[in-house]
Tab-separated table of N, CA and C and ligand atoms in Angstrom:
chain	number	residue	atom	x	y	z
A	1	UNK	N	-4.063	-34.770	16.318
A	1	UNK	CA	-4.809	-34.839	15.070
A	1	UNK	C	-5.620	-33.556	14.876
A	2	UNK	N	-5.563	-32.983	13.689
A	2	UNK	CA	-6.292	-31.746	13.432
A	2	UNK	C	-7.793	-31.979	13.407
A	3	UNK	N	-8.505	-30.903	13.719
A	3	UNK	CA	-9.977	-30.941	13.726
A	3	UNK	C	-10.475	-29.852	12.800
A	4	UNK	N	-11.584	-30.105	12.135
A	4	UNK	CA	-12.200	-29.082	11.284
A	4	UNK	C	-13.081	-28.188	12.147
A	5	UNK	N	-12.926	-26.880	12.003
A	5	UNK	CA	-13.814	-25.943	12.699
A	5	UNK	C	-14.384	-24.963	11.684
A	6	UNK	N	-15.619	-24.578	11.945
A	6	UNK	CA	-16.272	-23.557	11.114
A	6	UNK	C	-16.667	-22.408	12.022
A	7	UNK	N	-16.102	-21.265	11.759
A	7	UNK	CA	-16.361	-20.090	12.588
A	7	UNK	C	-16.648	-18.920	11.654
A	8	UNK	N	-17.740	-18.209	11.954
A	8	UNK	CA	-18.025	-17.003	11.172
A	8	UNK	C	-17.275	-15.846	11.820
A	9	UNK	N	-16.436	-15.197	11.048
A	9	UNK	CA	-15.644	-14.093	11.591
A	9	UNK	C	-15.941	-12.831	10.779
A	10	UNK	N	-16.422	-11.829	11.475
A	10	UNK	CA	-16.780	-10.557	10.835
A	10	UNK	C	-17.701	-10.775	9.637
A	11	UNK	N	-18.638	-11.723	9.822
A	11	UNK	CA	-19.660	-11.960	8.815
A	11	UNK	C	-19.288	-12.940	7.725
A	12	UNK	N	-18.046	-13.418	7.730
A	12	UNK	CA	-17.619	-14.368	6.701
A	12	UNK	C	-17.352	-15.728	7.327
A	13	UNK	N	-17.916	-16.782	6.742
A	13	UNK	CA	-17.722	-18.132	7.274
A	13	UNK	C	-16.352	-18.658	6.864
A	14	UNK	N	-15.648	-19.238	7.815
A	14	UNK	CA	-14.330	-19.823	7.554
A	14	UNK	C	-14.330	-21.249	8.089
A	15	UNK	N	-13.794	-22.158	7.306
A	15	UNK	CA	-13.601	-23.534	7.780
A	15	UNK	C	-12.114	-23.848	7.651
A	16	UNK	N	-11.576	-24.440	8.708
A	16	UNK	CA	-10.139	-24.753	8.677
A	16	UNK	C	-9.886	-26.004	9.514
A	17	UNK	N	-8.818	-26.709	9.142
A	17	UNK	CA	-8.355	-27.858	9.939
A	17	UNK	C	-7.289	-27.321	10.879
A	18	UNK	N	-7.540	-27.441	12.155
A	18	UNK	CA	-6.603	-26.847	13.113
A	18	UNK	C	-6.251	-27.819	14.222
A	19	UNK	N	-5.151	-27.515	14.899
A	19	UNK	CA	-4.792	-28.307	16.074
A	19	UNK	C	-5.767	-27.991	17.201
A	20	UNK	N	-6.240	-28.994	17.934
A	20	UNK	CA	-7.205	-28.741	19.014
A	20	UNK	C	-6.679	-27.788	20.077
A	21	UNK	N	-5.340	-27.677	20.208
A	21	UNK	CA	-4.800	-26.806	21.264
A	21	UNK	C	-4.696	-25.336	20.836
A	22	UNK	N	-5.067	-25.050	19.580
A	22	UNK	CA	-4.894	-23.682	19.076
A	22	UNK	C	-5.857	-22.724	19.779
A	23	UNK	N	-5.302	-21.648	20.330
A	23	UNK	CA	-6.138	-20.636	20.980
A	23	UNK	C	-6.864	-19.809	19.918
A	24	UNK	N	-8.044	-19.304	20.325
A	24	UNK	CA	-8.824	-18.504	19.380
A	24	UNK	C	-8.026	-17.294	18.886
A	25	UNK	N	-7.268	-16.667	19.786
A	25	UNK	CA	-6.508	-15.489	19.356
A	25	UNK	C	-5.485	-15.852	18.273
A	26	UNK	N	-4.876	-17.012	18.386
A	26	UNK	CA	-3.905	-17.416	17.375
A	26	UNK	C	-4.603	-17.857	16.082
A	27	UNK	N	-5.785	-18.437	16.211
A	27	UNK	CA	-6.568	-18.758	15.012
A	27	UNK	C	-6.863	-17.468	14.232
A	28	UNK	N	-7.307	-16.446	14.959
A	28	UNK	CA	-7.655	-15.188	14.288
A	28	UNK	C	-6.427	-14.556	13.645
A	29	UNK	N	-5.331	-14.526	14.369
A	29	UNK	CA	-4.135	-13.835	13.881
A	29	UNK	C	-3.359	-14.662	12.850
A	30	UNK	N	-3.138	-15.930	13.179
A	30	UNK	CA	-2.196	-16.719	12.368
A	30	UNK	C	-2.873	-17.489	11.242
A	31	UNK	N	-4.112	-17.937	11.470
A	31	UNK	CA	-4.815	-18.681	10.415
A	31	UNK	C	-5.544	-17.708	9.488
A	32	UNK	N	-6.244	-16.733	10.075
A	32	UNK	CA	-7.023	-15.806	9.252
A	32	UNK	C	-6.275	-14.521	8.910
A	33	UNK	N	-5.167	-14.264	9.593
A	33	UNK	CA	-4.396	-13.052	9.295
A	33	UNK	C	-5.021	-11.778	9.840
A	34	UNK	N	-5.920	-11.921	10.829
A	34	UNK	CA	-6.560	-10.741	11.423
A	34	UNK	C	-5.740	-10.300	12.632
A	35	UNK	N	-4.714	-9.518	12.357
A	35	UNK	CA	-3.745	-9.181	13.402
A	35	UNK	C	-4.142	-7.945	14.212
A	36	UNK	N	-5.345	-7.435	13.971
A	36	UNK	CA	-5.826	-6.331	14.801
A	36	UNK	C	-6.040	-6.753	16.239
A	37	UNK	N	-6.392	-8.002	16.458
A	37	UNK	CA	-6.532	-8.535	17.814
A	37	UNK	C	-5.129	-8.818	18.343
A	38	UNK	N	-4.791	-8.177	19.440
A	38	UNK	CA	-3.417	-8.272	19.948
A	38	UNK	C	-3.274	-9.365	20.999
A	39	UNK	N	-2.046	-9.809	21.157
A	39	UNK	CA	-1.695	-10.763	22.204
A	39	UNK	C	-0.814	-10.030	23.201
A	40	UNK	N	-1.248	-9.979	24.442
A	40	UNK	CA	-0.432	-9.340	25.470
A	40	UNK	C	0.116	-10.370	26.414
A	41	UNK	N	-0.694	-10.733	27.391
A	41	UNK	CA	-0.218	-11.603	28.476
A	41	UNK	C	-0.418	-13.088	28.196
A	42	UNK	N	-1.418	-13.411	27.385
A	42	UNK	CA	-1.837	-14.810	27.156
A	42	UNK	C	-2.240	-15.510	28.442
A	43	UNK	N	-2.556	-14.758	29.472
A	43	UNK	CA	-2.981	-15.380	30.730
A	43	UNK	C	-4.252	-14.735	31.268
A	44	UNK	N	-5.040	-14.135	30.392
A	44	UNK	CA	-6.356	-13.639	30.778
A	44	UNK	C	-6.331	-12.395	31.659
A	45	UNK	N	-5.227	-11.666	31.635
A	45	UNK	CA	-5.128	-10.500	32.525
A	45	UNK	C	-5.324	-9.190	31.761
A	46	UNK	N	-4.715	-9.052	30.589
A	46	UNK	CA	-4.575	-7.706	30.011
A	46	UNK	C	-5.737	-7.259	29.128
A	47	UNK	N	-6.449	-8.188	28.504
A	47	UNK	CA	-7.586	-7.820	27.662
A	47	UNK	C	-7.231	-7.368	26.253
A	48	UNK	N	-5.951	-7.391	25.895
A	48	UNK	CA	-5.567	-6.959	24.543
A	48	UNK	C	-6.202	-7.826	23.461
A	49	UNK	N	-6.571	-9.039	23.837
A	49	UNK	CA	-7.080	-10.014	22.872
A	49	UNK	C	-8.609	-10.059	22.818
A	50	UNK	N	-9.270	-9.059	23.397
A	50	UNK	CA	-10.736	-9.104	23.515
A	50	UNK	C	-11.418	-9.058	22.152
A	51	UNK	N	-12.349	-9.972	21.953
A	51	UNK	CA	-13.192	-9.996	20.749
A	51	UNK	C	-14.615	-10.302	21.217
A	52	UNK	N	-15.556	-10.189	20.313
A	52	UNK	CA	-16.940	-10.596	20.608
A	52	UNK	C	-17.140	-12.021	20.118
A	53	UNK	N	-17.662	-12.855	20.981
A	53	UNK	CA	-18.018	-14.231	20.606
A	53	UNK	C	-19.515	-14.368	20.828
A	54	UNK	N	-20.245	-14.526	19.743
A	54	UNK	CA	-21.713	-14.555	19.810
A	54	UNK	C	-22.239	-13.380	20.640
A	55	UNK	N	-21.674	-12.221	20.392
A	55	UNK	CA	-22.169	-10.995	21.003
A	55	UNK	C	-21.657	-10.700	22.400
A	56	UNK	N	-20.809	-11.557	22.940
A	56	UNK	CA	-20.261	-11.338	24.277
A	56	UNK	C	-18.764	-11.072	24.173
A	57	UNK	N	-18.290	-10.040	24.863
A	57	UNK	CA	-16.853	-9.769	24.862
A	57	UNK	C	-16.131	-10.872	25.624
A	58	UNK	N	-15.132	-11.457	25.002
A	58	UNK	CA	-14.343	-12.519	25.633
A	58	UNK	C	-12.862	-12.264	25.361
A	59	UNK	N	-12.047	-12.818	26.235
A	59	UNK	CA	-10.599	-12.753	26.022
A	59	UNK	C	-10.210	-13.971	25.190
A	60	UNK	N	-9.804	-13.715	23.965
A	60	UNK	CA	-9.635	-14.821	23.019
A	60	UNK	C	-8.391	-15.650	23.303
A	61	UNK	N	-7.575	-15.245	24.298
A	61	UNK	CA	-6.464	-16.106	24.711
A	61	UNK	C	-6.905	-17.130	25.741
A	62	UNK	N	-8.163	-17.046	26.154
A	62	UNK	CA	-8.650	-18.001	27.167
A	62	UNK	C	-9.557	-19.058	26.548
A	63	UNK	N	-9.711	-19.006	25.229
A	63	UNK	CA	-10.657	-19.891	24.549
A	63	UNK	C	-9.928	-20.633	23.441
A	64	UNK	N	-10.181	-21.910	23.362
A	64	UNK	CA	-9.646	-22.681	22.242
A	64	UNK	C	-10.482	-22.386	20.998
A	65	UNK	N	-9.841	-22.355	19.864
A	65	UNK	CA	-10.589	-22.095	18.630
A	65	UNK	C	-11.686	-23.140	18.436
A	66	UNK	N	-11.425	-24.380	18.830
A	66	UNK	CA	-12.463	-25.411	18.614
A	66	UNK	C	-13.690	-25.155	19.492
A	67	UNK	N	-13.513	-24.409	20.580
A	67	UNK	CA	-14.673	-24.062	21.400
A	67	UNK	C	-15.565	-23.038	20.702
A	68	UNK	N	-15.024	-22.346	19.730
A	68	UNK	CA	-15.808	-21.356	18.984
A	68	UNK	C	-16.427	-21.966	17.727
A	69	UNK	N	-16.264	-23.266	17.548
A	69	UNK	CA	-16.832	-23.928	16.364
A	69	UNK	C	-18.336	-23.652	16.299
A	70	UNK	N	-18.799	-23.184	15.160
A	70	UNK	CA	-20.228	-22.902	14.983
A	70	UNK	C	-20.656	-21.529	15.482
A	71	UNK	N	-19.715	-20.756	16.002
A	71	UNK	CA	-20.048	-19.442	16.570
A	71	UNK	C	-19.702	-18.315	15.608
A	72	UNK	N	-20.123	-17.128	16.021
A	72	UNK	CA	-19.776	-15.914	15.271
A	72	UNK	C	-18.837	-15.064	16.114
A	73	UNK	N	-17.781	-14.600	15.491
A	73	UNK	CA	-16.793	-13.774	16.176
A	73	UNK	C	-16.732	-12.418	15.470
A	74	UNK	N	-16.659	-11.362	16.266
A	74	UNK	CA	-16.390	-10.038	15.702
A	74	UNK	C	-15.091	-9.534	16.294
A	75	UNK	N	-14.183	-9.151	15.428
A	75	UNK	CA	-12.902	-8.591	15.863
A	75	UNK	C	-12.911	-7.086	15.590
A	76	UNK	N	-11.838	-6.443	15.982
A	76	UNK	CA	-11.729	-5.002	15.742
A	76	UNK	C	-11.889	-4.682	14.250
A	77	UNK	N	-11.457	-5.604	13.388
A	77	UNK	CA	-11.562	-5.355	11.940
A	77	UNK	C	-13.016	-5.347	11.474
A	78	UNK	N	-13.908	-5.956	12.284
A	78	UNK	CA	-15.301	-6.083	11.864
A	78	UNK	C	-16.227	-5.060	12.496
A	79	UNK	N	-15.703	-4.146	13.279
A	79	UNK	CA	-16.589	-3.205	13.985
A	79	UNK	C	-17.101	-2.090	13.080
A	80	UNK	N	-16.257	-1.592	12.207
A	80	UNK	CA	-16.716	-0.548	11.281
A	80	UNK	C	-17.692	-1.170	10.282
A	81	UNK	N	-18.694	-0.404	9.888
A	81	UNK	CA	-19.682	-0.917	8.933
A	81	UNK	C	-19.702	-0.008	7.711
A	82	UNK	N	-19.527	-0.597	6.550
A	82	UNK	CA	-19.581	0.155	5.287
A	82	UNK	C	-18.642	1.369	5.292
A	83	UNK	N	-17.475	1.162	5.866
A	83	UNK	CA	-16.493	2.241	5.863
A	83	UNK	C	-16.736	3.312	6.917
A	84	UNK	N	-17.755	3.119	7.753
A	84	UNK	CA	-18.046	4.100	8.810
A	84	UNK	C	-17.570	3.516	10.136
A	85	UNK	N	-16.764	4.294	10.846
A	85	UNK	CA	-16.241	3.803	12.120
A	85	UNK	C	-17.376	3.525	13.100
A	86	UNK	N	-17.180	2.501	13.936
A	86	UNK	CA	-18.075	2.278	15.068
A	86	UNK	C	-17.964	3.499	15.986
A	87	UNK	N	-19.056	3.886	16.664
A	87	UNK	CA	-18.971	5.066	17.533
A	87	UNK	C	-17.829	5.000	18.551
A	88	UNK	N	-17.498	3.821	19.044
A	88	UNK	CA	-16.391	3.747	20.006
A	88	UNK	C	-15.056	3.996	19.299
A	89	UNK	N	-14.912	3.516	18.086
A	89	UNK	CA	-13.704	3.828	17.314
A	89	UNK	C	-13.598	5.334	17.087
A	90	UNK	N	-14.714	5.932	16.710
A	90	UNK	CA	-14.719	7.388	16.501
A	90	UNK	C	-14.362	8.113	17.799
A	91	UNK	N	-14.893	7.609	18.917
A	91	UNK	CA	-14.591	8.216	20.213
A	91	UNK	C	-13.106	8.179	20.528
A	92	UNK	N	-12.449	7.065	20.235
A	92	UNK	CA	-11.010	6.976	20.492
A	92	UNK	C	-10.240	7.973	19.630
A	93	UNK	N	-10.738	8.168	18.421
A	93	UNK	CA	-10.118	9.142	17.521
A	93	UNK	C	-10.322	10.556	18.063
A	94	UNK	N	-11.557	10.876	18.397
A	94	UNK	CA	-11.898	12.246	18.801
A	94	UNK	C	-11.314	12.611	20.164
A	95	UNK	N	-11.252	11.647	21.061
A	95	UNK	CA	-10.834	11.942	22.442
A	95	UNK	C	-9.412	11.484	22.739
A	96	UNK	N	-8.693	11.098	21.714
A	96	UNK	CA	-7.289	10.696	21.883
A	96	UNK	C	-7.160	9.600	22.948
A	97	UNK	N	-7.917	8.532	22.719
A	97	UNK	CA	-7.990	7.472	23.727
A	97	UNK	C	-6.856	6.470	23.670
A	98	UNK	N	-5.746	6.827	23.058
A	98	UNK	CA	-4.636	5.885	22.982
A	98	UNK	C	-3.311	6.617	22.890
A	99	UNK	N	-2.282	5.871	23.262
A	99	UNK	CA	-0.918	6.361	23.027
A	99	UNK	C	-0.188	5.330	22.160
A	100	UNK	N	0.320	4.253	22.762
A	100	UNK	CA	1.016	3.262	21.910
A	100	UNK	C	0.040	2.454	21.066
A	101	UNK	N	-1.193	2.306	21.534
A	101	UNK	CA	-2.211	1.596	20.776
A	101	UNK	C	-2.271	0.096	21.010
A	102	UNK	N	-1.389	-0.414	21.868
A	102	UNK	CA	-1.382	-1.875	22.007
A	102	UNK	C	-2.675	-2.397	22.625
A	103	UNK	N	-3.187	-1.687	23.603
A	103	UNK	CA	-4.410	-2.138	24.273
A	103	UNK	C	-5.666	-1.791	23.485
A	104	UNK	N	-5.522	-0.926	22.477
A	104	UNK	CA	-6.676	-0.253	21.884
A	104	UNK	C	-7.716	-1.186	21.245
A	105	UNK	N	-7.327	-2.185	20.462
A	105	UNK	CA	-8.368	-3.048	19.895
A	105	UNK	C	-9.237	-3.704	20.972
A	106	UNK	N	-8.597	-4.190	22.014
A	106	UNK	CA	-9.352	-4.814	23.103
A	106	UNK	C	-10.202	-3.810	23.849
A	107	UNK	N	-9.660	-2.617	24.064
A	107	UNK	CA	-10.414	-1.561	24.749
A	107	UNK	C	-11.654	-1.184	23.943
A	108	UNK	N	-11.495	-1.070	22.647
A	108	UNK	CA	-12.622	-0.655	21.806
A	108	UNK	C	-13.709	-1.733	21.802
A	109	UNK	N	-13.314	-2.990	21.690
A	109	UNK	CA	-14.314	-4.064	21.715
A	109	UNK	C	-14.997	-4.093	23.087
A	110	UNK	N	-14.221	-3.940	24.154
A	110	UNK	CA	-14.818	-3.927	25.492
A	110	UNK	C	-15.741	-2.723	25.654
A	111	UNK	N	-15.332	-1.580	25.124
A	111	UNK	CA	-16.180	-0.390	25.197
A	111	UNK	C	-17.483	-0.579	24.434
A	112	UNK	N	-17.389	-1.208	23.275
A	112	UNK	CA	-18.594	-1.484	22.491
A	112	UNK	C	-19.534	-2.403	23.269
A	113	UNK	N	-18.955	-3.371	23.976
A	113	UNK	CA	-19.772	-4.291	24.762
A	113	UNK	C	-20.490	-3.550	25.902
A	114	UNK	N	-19.774	-2.658	26.569
A	114	UNK	CA	-20.384	-1.893	27.669
A	114	UNK	C	-21.616	-1.152	27.152
A	115	UNK	N	-21.476	-0.507	25.994
A	115	UNK	CA	-22.582	0.311	25.484
A	115	UNK	C	-23.686	-0.534	24.875
A	116	UNK	N	-23.358	-1.739	24.429
A	116	UNK	CA	-24.415	-2.657	23.981
A	116	UNK	C	-25.302	-3.024	25.163
A	117	UNK	N	-24.656	-3.246	26.298
A	117	UNK	CA	-25.417	-3.634	27.483
A	117	UNK	C	-26.135	-2.441	28.095
A	118	UNK	N	-25.515	-1.272	28.044
A	118	UNK	CA	-26.101	-0.086	28.665
A	118	UNK	C	-25.599	1.171	27.956
A	119	UNK	N	-26.380	1.666	26.991
A	119	UNK	CA	-25.932	2.845	26.249
A	119	UNK	C	-25.882	4.113	27.099
A	120	UNK	N	-26.414	4.045	28.322
A	120	UNK	CA	-26.384	5.215	29.215
A	120	UNK	C	-25.384	5.008	30.351
A	121	UNK	N	-24.381	4.191	30.124
A	121	UNK	CA	-23.422	3.874	31.189
A	121	UNK	C	-22.774	5.141	31.746
A	122	UNK	N	-22.670	5.204	33.065
A	122	UNK	CA	-22.007	6.329	33.734
A	122	UNK	C	-20.487	6.137	33.663
A	123	UNK	N	-19.756	7.174	34.057
A	123	UNK	CA	-18.293	7.049	34.098
A	123	UNK	C	-17.878	5.852	34.951
A	124	UNK	N	-18.515	5.714	36.116
A	124	UNK	CA	-18.155	4.596	37.002
A	124	UNK	C	-18.454	3.259	36.340
A	125	UNK	N	-19.585	3.186	35.658
A	125	UNK	CA	-19.940	1.919	34.991
A	125	UNK	C	-18.980	1.621	33.841
A	126	UNK	N	-18.553	2.661	33.145
A	126	UNK	CA	-17.574	2.445	32.069
A	126	UNK	C	-16.253	1.961	32.675
A	127	UNK	N	-15.813	2.620	33.727
A	127	UNK	CA	-14.560	2.194	34.377
A	127	UNK	C	-14.668	0.752	34.865
A	128	UNK	N	-15.795	0.420	35.451
A	128	UNK	CA	-15.990	-0.947	35.941
A	128	UNK	C	-15.962	-1.935	34.760
A	129	UNK	N	-16.623	-1.551	33.664
A	129	UNK	CA	-16.676	-2.432	32.493
A	129	UNK	C	-15.325	-2.641	31.841
A	130	UNK	N	-14.416	-1.694	32.054
A	130	UNK	CA	-13.081	-1.799	31.449
A	130	UNK	C	-12.038	-2.383	32.400
A	131	UNK	N	-12.501	-2.853	33.560
A	131	UNK	CA	-11.529	-3.333	34.556
A	131	UNK	C	-10.691	-4.513	34.050
A	132	UNK	N	-11.218	-5.272	33.098
A	132	UNK	CA	-10.477	-6.420	32.586
A	132	UNK	C	-9.503	-6.059	31.473
A	133	UNK	N	-9.380	-4.774	31.184
A	133	UNK	CA	-8.492	-4.330	30.095
A	133	UNK	C	-7.459	-3.367	30.667
A	134	UNK	N	-6.217	-3.711	30.491
A	134	UNK	CA	-5.139	-2.898	31.057
A	134	UNK	C	-4.508	-2.004	29.988
A	135	UNK	N	-4.183	-0.773	30.402
A	135	UNK	CA	-3.457	0.163	29.542
A	135	UNK	C	-2.268	0.690	30.331
A	136	UNK	N	-1.093	0.581	29.746
A	136	UNK	CA	0.092	1.026	30.482
A	136	UNK	C	0.447	2.477	30.154
A	137	UNK	N	-0.294	3.098	29.228
A	137	UNK	CA	0.116	4.424	28.752
A	137	UNK	C	-0.781	5.572	29.190
A	138	UNK	N	-2.077	5.410	29.070
A	138	UNK	CA	-2.953	6.590	29.013
A	138	UNK	C	-3.442	7.090	30.360
A	139	UNK	N	-3.423	6.258	31.392
A	139	UNK	CA	-4.067	6.653	32.642
A	139	UNK	C	-5.582	6.516	32.583
A	140	UNK	N	-6.107	5.997	31.498
A	140	UNK	CA	-7.524	5.626	31.332
A	140	UNK	C	-8.473	6.814	31.130
A	141	UNK	N	-8.067	8.026	31.495
A	141	UNK	CA	-9.003	9.162	31.458
A	141	UNK	C	-9.596	9.344	30.055
A	142	UNK	N	-8.733	9.338	29.055
A	142	UNK	CA	-9.228	9.582	27.699
A	142	UNK	C	-9.947	8.361	27.124
A	143	UNK	N	-9.633	7.189	27.651
A	143	UNK	CA	-10.371	5.997	27.211
A	143	UNK	C	-11.814	6.090	27.690
A	144	UNK	N	-11.995	6.491	28.935
A	144	UNK	CA	-13.359	6.662	29.463
A	144	UNK	C	-14.070	7.769	28.676
A	145	UNK	N	-13.355	8.854	28.394
A	145	UNK	CA	-13.953	9.945	27.612
A	145	UNK	C	-14.358	9.459	26.215
A	146	UNK	N	-13.577	8.560	25.645
A	146	UNK	CA	-13.891	8.037	24.309
A	146	UNK	C	-15.171	7.207	24.338
A	147	UNK	N	-15.307	6.392	25.368
A	147	UNK	CA	-16.523	5.567	25.467
A	147	UNK	C	-17.730	6.468	25.755
A	148	UNK	N	-17.529	7.506	26.571
A	148	UNK	CA	-18.618	8.465	26.838
A	148	UNK	C	-19.039	9.170	25.545
A	149	UNK	N	-18.051	9.546	24.750
A	149	UNK	CA	-18.341	10.184	23.458
A	149	UNK	C	-19.218	9.246	22.617
A	150	UNK	N	-18.832	7.970	22.589
A	150	UNK	CA	-19.591	6.995	21.803
A	150	UNK	C	-21.004	6.848	22.343
A	151	UNK	N	-21.148	6.850	23.667
A	151	UNK	CA	-22.486	6.739	24.260
A	151	UNK	C	-23.345	7.905	23.796
A	152	UNK	N	-22.757	9.112	23.811
A	152	UNK	CA	-23.505	10.279	23.374
A	152	UNK	C	-23.945	10.149	21.925
A	153	UNK	N	-23.047	9.648	21.101
A	153	UNK	CA	-23.367	9.498	19.682
A	153	UNK	C	-24.461	8.449	19.477
A	154	UNK	N	-24.336	7.325	20.161
A	154	UNK	CA	-25.332	6.254	20.026
A	154	UNK	C	-26.704	6.752	20.494
A	155	UNK	N	-26.720	7.477	21.596
A	155	UNK	CA	-28.007	7.950	22.124
A	155	UNK	C	-28.612	9.029	21.246
A	156	UNK	N	-27.768	9.865	20.646
A	156	UNK	CA	-28.282	10.879	19.725
A	156	UNK	C	-28.874	10.221	18.486
A	157	UNK	N	-28.159	9.206	17.980
A	157	UNK	CA	-28.666	8.487	16.792
A	157	UNK	C	-29.979	7.787	17.117
A	158	UNK	N	-30.063	7.192	18.317
A	158	UNK	CA	-31.292	6.481	18.699
A	158	UNK	C	-32.447	7.458	18.793
A	159	UNK	N	-32.169	8.652	19.351
A	159	UNK	CA	-33.239	9.642	19.534
A	159	UNK	C	-33.739	10.180	18.185
A	160	UNK	N	-32.800	10.242	17.203
A	160	UNK	CA	-33.204	10.788	15.902
A	160	UNK	C	-33.660	9.691	14.936
A	161	UNK	N	-33.605	8.417	15.422
A	161	UNK	CA	-34.082	7.302	14.608
A	161	UNK	C	-33.147	6.906	13.496
A	162	UNK	N	-31.878	7.336	13.540
A	162	UNK	CA	-30.887	6.951	12.513
A	162	UNK	C	-30.525	5.486	12.603
B	201	FES	S1	-3.570	-11.630	25.809
B	201	FES	FE1	-5.521	-12.289	26.407
B	201	FES	S2	-5.906	-11.278	28.282
B	201	FES	FE2	-3.864	-10.705	27.760
B	202	FES	S1	-2.244	2.974	24.724
B	202	FES	FE1	-0.423	1.878	25.218
B	202	FES	S2	-1.151	0.214	26.399
B	202	FES	FE2	-2.895	1.451	26.131
């Protein structure tokens, strides 16, 4: 039997009748059409499906959509504000932090989470924070550089009061 869930996604409230077994990642992609969140392993290993749930990075293939009832979700589509890229998105652009791009939405959300928790994260802390996200292409070097770029931008903005 379907259940009604209300979830705010990227600032917009959505209510839908869904099957209780529906995973959050499939709710986002198939019900809302937000296909920026990718599905890789569906077993909590790769991190391609990472989104923010009430401000915490989570793997959306490990959560039922009904568990997010009443919560706020931010996906890769919701990170840019007013047409301005999130600093981590800009970092991936500037530092060439991707090749095929499959891991990229999850990497960017995870990177944003690392800097939310610690805007002065070291290379080691960034690498540790990204351990739950796998990339088969890049060797991670440019991904770490992208998050470092974002940290620099965030800290410069904070210092100048922007
Ligand atoms: S698809 Fe969710 S961790 Fe791989
Ligand atoms: S860029 Fe291809 S998996 Fe990361």
